[in-house]
Each structure stands twice: as structure tokens, then as C-alpha cells.
mmCIF file of C-alpha atoms in Angstrom:
data_model
loop_
_atom_site.group_PDB
_atom_site.id
_atom_site.type_symbol
_atom_site.label_atom_id
_atom_site.label_comp_id
_atom_site.label_asym_id
_atom_site.label_seq_id
_atom_site.Cartn_x
_atom_site.Cartn_y
_atom_site.Cartn_z
ATOM 1 C CA VAL V 1 62.733 26.857 113.385
ATOM 2 C CA GLY V 2 63.999 23.427 112.401
ATOM 3 C CA ARG V 3 66.825 22.771 110.015
ATOM 4 C CA HIS V 4 65.757 22.924 106.397
ATOM 5 C CA SER V 5 66.651 20.317 103.832
ATOM 6 C CA LEU V 6 68.178 22.127 100.882
ATOM 7 C CA HIS V 7 67.156 21.016 97.399
ATOM 8 C CA THR V 8 69.087 22.475 94.480
ATOM 9 C CA ASP V 9 68.245 22.412 90.808
ATOM 10 C CA ALA V 10 71.296 20.848 89.177
ATOM 11 C CA ALA V 11 70.221 18.757 86.199
ATOM 12 C CA SER V 12 70.307 14.984 86.615
ATOM 13 C CA THR V 13 68.839 12.059 84.737
ATOM 14 C CA THR V 14 66.445 9.934 86.761
ATOM 15 C CA ALA V 15 65.907 6.256 86.002
ATOM 16 C CA ALA V 16 62.423 7.106 84.811
ATOM 17 C CA ALA V 17 63.736 9.810 82.515
ATOM 18 C CA THR V 18 65.948 7.324 80.710
ATOM 19 C CA ILE V 19 62.870 5.188 80.097
ATOM 20 C CA ILE V 20 60.951 7.925 78.356
ATOM 21 C CA MET V 21 64.035 7.904 76.197
ATOM 22 C CA ALA V 22 55.819 29.269 74.430
ATOM 23 C CA THR V 23 55.515 32.003 75.329
ATOM 24 C CA LYS V 24 56.506 34.241 78.224
ATOM 25 C CA PRO V 25 55.444 32.962 81.634
ATOM 26 C CA PRO V 26 53.529 35.184 84.026
ATOM 27 C CA SER V 27 55.522 37.864 85.752
ATOM 28 C CA HIS V 28 54.857 41.067 87.629
ATOM 29 C CA GLY V 29 53.405 43.331 84.970
ATOM 30 C CA GLY V 30 52.949 40.657 82.293
ATOM 31 C CA THR V 31 49.959 38.694 81.029
ATOM 32 C CA PHE V 32 50.354 34.984 80.495
ATOM 33 C CA GLN V 33 49.522 33.554 77.087
ATOM 34 C CA PRO V 34 49.567 29.738 76.954
ATOM 35 C CA LEU V 35 51.948 28.027 74.587
ATOM 36 C CA ARG V 36 50.250 26.496 71.568
ATOM 37 C CA HIS V 37 51.132 23.437 69.513
ATOM 38 C CA ARG V 38 51.303 24.291 65.819
ATOM 39 C CA SER V 39 48.502 22.635 63.855
ATOM 40 C CA GLY V 40 49.433 19.483 61.983
ATOM 41 C CA THR V 41 52.595 18.690 63.945
ATOM 42 C CA LEU V 42 53.481 15.703 66.106
ATOM 43 C CA ARG V 43 53.001 17.796 69.230
ATOM 44 C CA ASP V 44 49.561 18.924 68.105
ATOM 45 C CA ARG V 45 48.453 15.361 67.352
ATOM 46 C CA LEU V 46 49.623 14.007 70.702
ATOM 47 C CA HIS V 47 48.035 16.914 72.546
ATOM 48 C CA GLY V 48 44.743 16.049 70.841
ATOM 49 C CA TYR V 49 44.588 12.599 72.436
ATOM 50 C CA THR V 50 44.279 14.050 75.941
ATOM 51 C CA LYS V 51 41.671 16.620 74.882
ATOM 52 C CA GLN V 52 39.603 13.943 73.171
ATOM 53 C CA THR V 53 39.786 11.531 76.113
ATOM 54 C CA LEU V 54 38.855 14.059 78.796
ATOM 55 C CA GLY V 55 36.346 15.799 76.535
ATOM 56 C CA ALA V 56 34.525 12.510 76.022
ATOM 57 C CA GLY V 57 34.312 11.915 79.756
ATOM 58 C CA GLY V 58 37.226 9.480 79.893
ATOM 59 C CA SER V 59 39.108 8.766 83.098
ATOM 60 C CA LEU V 60 42.400 10.379 84.075
ATOM 61 C CA ASN V 61 44.034 6.968 83.844
ATOM 62 C CA ASP V 62 42.950 6.744 80.206
ATOM 63 C CA ALA V 63 44.033 10.334 79.576
ATOM 64 C CA VAL V 64 47.606 9.784 80.772
ATOM 65 C CA ALA V 65 48.104 6.364 79.173
ATOM 66 C CA LEU V 66 50.368 6.248 76.116
ATOM 67 C CA PRO V 67 48.228 6.056 72.956
ATOM 68 C CA PRO V 68 48.831 2.884 70.905
ATOM 69 C CA GLY V 69 51.619 3.245 68.379
ATOM 70 C CA GLU V 70 52.877 6.576 69.682
ATOM 71 C CA SER V 71 56.290 7.530 71.049
ATOM 72 C CA CYS V 72 56.618 7.555 74.825
ATOM 73 C CA ALA V 73 59.262 10.280 74.625
ATOM 74 C CA GLY V 74 57.013 12.464 72.463
ATOM 75 C CA TRP V 75 54.083 11.865 74.821
ATOM 76 C CA VAL V 76 56.138 13.074 77.766
ATOM 77 C CA ALA V 77 57.410 16.071 75.786
ATOM 78 C CA VAL V 78 53.898 17.274 74.946
ATOM 79 C CA HIS V 79 52.749 16.879 78.540
ATOM 80 C CA ALA V 80 55.721 18.851 79.826
ATOM 81 C CA ILE V 81 54.378 21.771 77.768
ATOM 82 C CA ASP V 82 50.740 21.248 78.732
ATOM 83 C CA PHE V 83 51.543 20.987 82.443
ATOM 84 C CA TYR V 84 53.687 24.102 82.174
ATOM 85 C CA ASN V 85 50.632 25.890 80.765
ATOM 86 C CA ASP V 86 48.484 24.624 83.659
ATOM 87 C CA VAL V 87 50.899 25.840 86.331
ATOM 88 C CA SER V 88 51.522 29.166 84.602
ATOM 89 C CA THR V 89 47.802 29.855 84.302
ATOM 90 C CA ILE V 90 47.333 29.228 88.021
ATOM 91 C CA TRP V 91 50.307 31.381 88.984
ATOM 92 C CA ALA V 92 49.191 34.216 86.694
ATOM 93 C CA VAL V 93 46.161 34.685 88.945
ATOM 94 C CA MET V 94 48.508 35.698 91.767
ATOM 95 C CA ALA V 95 51.416 37.272 89.925
ATOM 96 C CA GLU V 96 50.295 40.864 90.603
ATOM 97 C CA ASP V 97 49.619 40.378 94.335
ATOM 98 C CA PRO V 98 51.834 42.718 96.432
ATOM 99 C CA TYR V 99 51.841 39.980 99.088
ATOM 100 C CA LEU V 100 54.443 38.132 96.999
ATOM 101 C CA ASP V 101 57.014 40.824 97.725
ATOM 102 C CA SER V 102 56.783 40.204 101.475
ATOM 103 C CA PHE V 103 58.686 36.904 101.276
ATOM 104 C CA ARG V 104 62.378 36.954 102.092
ATOM 105 C CA PRO V 105 64.973 34.547 100.667
ATOM 106 C CA GLY V 106 64.328 31.047 101.997
ATOM 107 C CA GLU V 107 60.685 31.760 102.876
ATOM 108 C CA GLY V 108 57.456 30.381 101.444
ATOM 109 C CA PHE V 109 58.551 26.804 100.765
ATOM 110 C CA PRO V 110 56.932 23.560 101.982
ATOM 111 C CA SER V 111 57.649 22.737 105.612
ATOM 112 C CA GLY V 112 61.150 21.397 106.148
ATOM 113 C CA VAL V 113 62.619 22.254 102.752
ATOM 114 C CA GLU V 114 64.106 25.166 100.883
ATOM 115 C CA TYR V 115 64.414 25.010 97.113
ATOM 116 C CA ARG V 116 67.493 26.894 95.985
ATOM 117 C CA TRP V 117 67.952 28.126 92.470
ATOM 118 C CA SER V 118 70.895 26.817 90.442
ATOM 119 C CA GLU V 119 72.209 28.436 87.304
ATOM 120 C CA GLY V 120 75.033 27.426 85.016
ATOM 121 C CA THR V 121 76.755 24.074 84.761
ATOM 122 C CA GLY V 122 79.965 22.493 85.956
ATOM 123 C CA ARG V 123 82.467 24.874 87.513
ATOM 124 C CA ASP V 124 80.341 27.866 86.508
ATOM 125 C CA ALA V 125 77.281 26.660 88.447
ATOM 126 C CA THR V 126 75.986 28.920 91.196
ATOM 127 C CA THR V 127 73.306 28.224 93.798
ATOM 128 C CA VAL V 128 71.414 31.051 95.459
ATOM 129 C CA SER V 129 68.760 31.338 98.147
ATOM 130 C CA VAL V 130 65.610 33.054 96.871
ATOM 131 C CA SER V 131 62.051 33.534 98.108
ATOM 132 C CA ALA V 132 59.371 31.062 97.008
ATOM 133 C CA PRO V 133 57.670 33.535 94.618
ATOM 134 C CA VAL V 134 61.009 34.383 93.000
ATOM 135 C CA TYR V 135 61.755 30.671 92.684
ATOM 136 C CA ILE V 136 58.467 30.132 90.846
ATOM 137 C CA GLU V 137 59.145 33.022 88.472
ATOM 138 C CA LYS V 138 62.606 31.636 87.711
ATOM 139 C CA VAL V 139 61.259 28.130 87.133
ATOM 140 C CA LEU V 140 58.544 29.286 84.734
ATOM 141 C CA GLN V 141 60.942 31.514 82.817
ATOM 142 C CA TRP V 142 63.501 28.709 82.574
ATOM 143 C CA ILE V 143 60.923 26.197 81.323
ATOM 144 C CA ALA V 144 59.598 28.693 78.768
ATOM 145 C CA ASP V 145 63.152 29.233 77.522
ATOM 146 C CA GLN V 146 63.636 25.482 77.057
ATOM 147 C CA ILE V 147 60.303 25.010 75.271
ATOM 148 C CA ASN V 148 60.862 28.003 72.993
ATOM 149 C CA ASP V 149 64.207 26.563 71.895
ATOM 150 C CA GLU V 150 63.393 24.649 68.692
ATOM 151 C CA THR V 151 66.562 22.581 69.068
ATOM 152 C CA LYS V 152 65.212 21.211 72.364
ATOM 153 C CA PHE V 153 61.431 21.145 71.726
ATOM 154 C CA PRO V 154 60.971 20.900 67.944
ATOM 155 C CA ASP V 155 57.465 21.660 66.655
ATOM 156 C CA ASP V 156 57.732 21.280 62.892
ATOM 157 C CA ASP V 157 56.338 19.043 60.159
ATOM 158 C CA ASP V 158 59.290 16.637 60.278
ATOM 159 C CA GLU V 159 58.088 14.065 62.813
ATOM 160 C CA ALA V 160 61.175 11.926 62.369
ATOM 161 C CA GLU V 161 63.434 14.813 63.356
ATOM 162 C CA ALA V 162 61.230 15.720 66.315
ATOM 163 C CA LEU V 163 61.286 12.139 67.559
ATOM 164 C CA ARG V 164 65.040 11.977 67.102
ATOM 165 C CA VAL V 165 65.406 14.914 69.493
ATOM 166 C CA PHE V 166 62.804 13.617 71.958
ATOM 167 C CA GLN V 167 64.511 10.225 72.196
ATOM 168 C CA THR V 168 67.968 11.498 73.150
ATOM 169 C CA PRO V 169 69.404 11.100 76.675
ATOM 170 C CA GLN V 170 69.794 14.884 76.832
ATOM 171 C CA PHE V 171 66.079 15.402 76.294
ATOM 172 C CA ALA V 172 65.236 12.740 78.875
ATOM 173 C CA ALA V 173 67.362 14.586 81.435
ATOM 174 C CA LEU V 174 65.772 17.920 80.517
ATOM 175 C CA CYS V 175 62.233 16.537 80.882
ATOM 176 C CA GLY V 176 63.115 15.010 84.226
ATOM 177 C CA GLN V 177 64.259 18.408 85.447
ATOM 178 C CA ILE V 178 61.153 20.144 84.094
ATOM 179 C CA PHE V 179 58.794 17.751 85.885
ATOM 180 C CA ARG V 180 60.705 18.022 89.173
ATOM 181 C CA ARG V 181 60.612 21.798 89.032
ATOM 182 C CA LEU V 182 56.903 21.858 88.182
ATOM 183 C CA PHE V 183 56.253 19.615 91.187
ATOM 184 C CA ARG V 184 58.147 22.055 93.396
ATOM 185 C CA VAL V 185 56.022 24.926 92.113
ATOM 186 C CA TYR V 186 52.898 22.975 93.065
ATOM 187 C CA GLY V 187 54.450 22.370 96.483
ATOM 188 C CA ILE V 188 54.984 26.082 97.020
ATOM 189 C CA ILE V 189 51.487 26.982 95.840
ATOM 190 C CA TYR V 190 49.848 24.456 98.151
ATOM 191 C CA SER V 191 52.061 25.432 101.089
ATOM 192 C CA SER V 192 51.834 29.210 100.876
ATOM 193 C CA PHE V 193 49.078 30.261 98.481
ATOM 194 C CA PHE V 194 46.267 27.720 98.691
ATOM 195 C CA GLY V 195 44.186 30.006 100.912
ATOM 196 C CA THR V 196 44.467 32.821 98.394
ATOM 197 C CA LEU V 197 43.411 30.587 95.506
ATOM 198 C CA GLU V 198 40.580 29.185 97.602
ATOM 199 C CA ALA V 199 39.298 32.709 98.231
ATOM 200 C CA LEU V 200 39.432 33.309 94.472
ATOM 201 C CA GLN V 201 37.472 30.066 93.918
ATOM 202 C CA MET V 202 40.474 28.636 92.063
ATOM 203 C CA ALA V 203 41.113 25.725 94.453
ATOM 204 C CA PRO V 204 39.068 23.160 92.446
ATOM 205 C CA HIS V 205 40.996 24.031 89.286
ATOM 206 C CA LEU V 206 44.305 23.763 91.171
ATOM 207 C CA ASN V 207 43.340 20.366 92.568
ATOM 208 C CA THR V 208 42.264 19.070 89.163
ATOM 209 C CA CYS V 209 45.500 20.190 87.496
ATOM 210 C CA PHE V 210 47.649 18.705 90.261
ATOM 211 C CA LYS V 211 45.794 15.388 90.156
ATOM 212 C CA HIS V 212 46.272 15.163 86.376
ATOM 213 C CA PHE V 213 49.955 16.014 86.809
ATOM 214 C CA MET V 214 50.444 13.372 89.512
ATOM 215 C CA PHE V 215 48.582 10.675 87.567
ATOM 216 C CA PHE V 216 50.903 11.294 84.625
ATOM 217 C CA CYS V 217 54.050 11.340 86.760
ATOM 218 C CA THR V 218 52.959 8.116 88.455
ATOM 219 C CA GLU V 219 52.169 6.444 85.129
ATOM 220 C CA PHE V 220 55.702 7.074 83.865
ATOM 221 C CA GLY V 221 57.678 7.194 87.133
ATOM 222 C CA LEU V 222 58.884 10.745 86.565
ATOM 223 C CA LEU V 223 59.377 11.869 90.177
ATOM 224 C CA PRO V 224 61.850 10.417 92.689
ATOM 225 C CA GLU V 225 60.246 9.373 95.975
ATOM 226 C CA ARG V 226 62.407 11.824 97.917
ATOM 227 C CA GLU V 227 61.165 14.684 95.756
ATOM 228 C CA MET V 228 57.550 13.955 96.701
ATOM 229 C CA GLU V 229 58.079 13.782 100.473
ATOM 230 C CA PRO V 230 57.251 17.455 101.223
ATOM 231 C CA LEU V 231 53.763 16.951 99.712
ATOM 232 C CA GLU V 232 53.195 13.392 100.924
ATOM 233 C CA VAL V 233 49.879 14.281 102.568
ATOM 234 C CA LEU V 234 48.536 15.326 99.140
ATOM 235 C CA VAL V 235 50.438 12.900 96.953
ATOM 236 C CA LYS V 236 49.642 9.691 98.828
ATOM 237 C CA PRO V 237 45.834 9.716 98.327
ATOM 238 C CA ILE V 238 46.198 10.736 94.675
ATOM 239 C CA ARG V 239 48.599 7.899 93.979
ATOM 240 C CA LYS V 240 46.249 5.543 95.794
ATOM 241 C CA GLN V 241 43.403 6.647 93.499
ATOM 242 C CA TYR V 242 45.639 6.073 90.489
ATOM 243 C CA HIS V 243 46.543 2.519 91.521
ATOM 244 C CA LEU V 244 42.975 1.613 92.488
ATOM 245 C CA ALA V 245 41.740 2.753 89.096
ATOM 246 C CA LYS V 246 44.490 0.732 87.415
ATOM 247 C CA GLY V 247 43.482 -2.316 89.439
ATOM 248 C CA LYS V 248 46.857 -2.557 91.135
#
């Protein structure tokens, strides 16, 4: 077994993140209910753009592009929630499988890496080795906690206040961390559970969700190159499709 590159989850602000400025996730014994955007709010309006574009047969490039006159930070915020729902729905299909309990700490990650879970900040931060399924559960619970915190993801009638929150450096850093962790969940699913989803005829849905996610991340530069290396064989052709469609 070769040496693993260890990736921890300490929060950091990427260059892309500075530019852009629920409900319970599935678990053993729980049923996932997707997070909704309250009708009439900024989040609901922005979410509607994507539904309208894809529902009318529009391209993924059009679906991820920032709508004219809208806030880039708000656009990213809404997609962080929508992509969380996508990943959680996929994972919920497998959450009850006893096979998940067979993984030991450090197992089930993409080849050559181990994602370790970090909790706390500063001197109180701790990093622990967990299995890939446990890592996914922790990521989804952590993201749900952030989204359900109205001080971090406001969903009220006061658009000005919501935009004020979305445009802060703190929110940019938080969104950067959310997108990196969602990418890691996709990496684990493709590395260790693709066969299971394929047998359940869920592979096309997984591929569609991941392509949408990657088009959006590429559009706004949300993922560091180093973060994408473990899934390069999947990421490279998707990014090529994105650039060809953009005429770049």
C-alpha cells in the first residue's frame, strides 16, 4: 500500500471564494428530506432560474451562468444548498446498507488520498481518521448545520440583509469549504460505491448531478486544482465539455 496524501478539513478562503464575495441529512435509520427555499425569498427566486433553464431544455452552461442583474454571492449560496440536496439524495439510497459498516478508519477514499475530519478551530481543532462512509455522514451533517443556521444562510423576505450576509468574506470562506467537501463526497462515491449505484440504476443520475456540479465549480473557479487531482480521470473530460461549449 502506497503512502496516502492526507487532506484535512480546516477552513480556508480560496481565491475563487473571495470572488464570489435544511433539513437533516441521510443517516442510518433516517429518511432524507431535501431542503426547500421558502417561497418569495431571494433564494427561491435564484433557485427558479436553474429550474426554468433546464426545464426548457437549456444547456448546462446556460444553467450555471449568473443571471443578469443578480448577485454572484447569492447565486453561489443557492447552489451550495441545491448541490447538497443532490448529494444527500444519492447517499440516502445507500445509507442503510450494512456494507458501509465494513470500512475501517482510513478506508474507502479515492486512490492515494485519505480525507480526515477536522472539528473545532484554532488551538481547539482536532483531526481524526475516519472511514469514508463516516466522513460522508459528518460532511452532510455539518453542511446541514450551516444551512439551517439563519445567521449564515438567511432565507427571509429582506433581500438586502441576505445579500449583506452572502457578500461577507466569512460566507465566501464557508462556501469554499462546502464545495470542497461536496467534491470529496463525490470522490468517495465514485471510488467505492459506483458499482452499487450502477446496480441500482442510479449511475446516470449520479453522473448528471456530478456534471452539473463540476460545470458550476468550473464557471466560478470554486475548486483548487490540487483538490480535483484524485478524480482527474472524471473531471478532465467534464471540464473539456464545459470549455468547448463556452467556445474557449
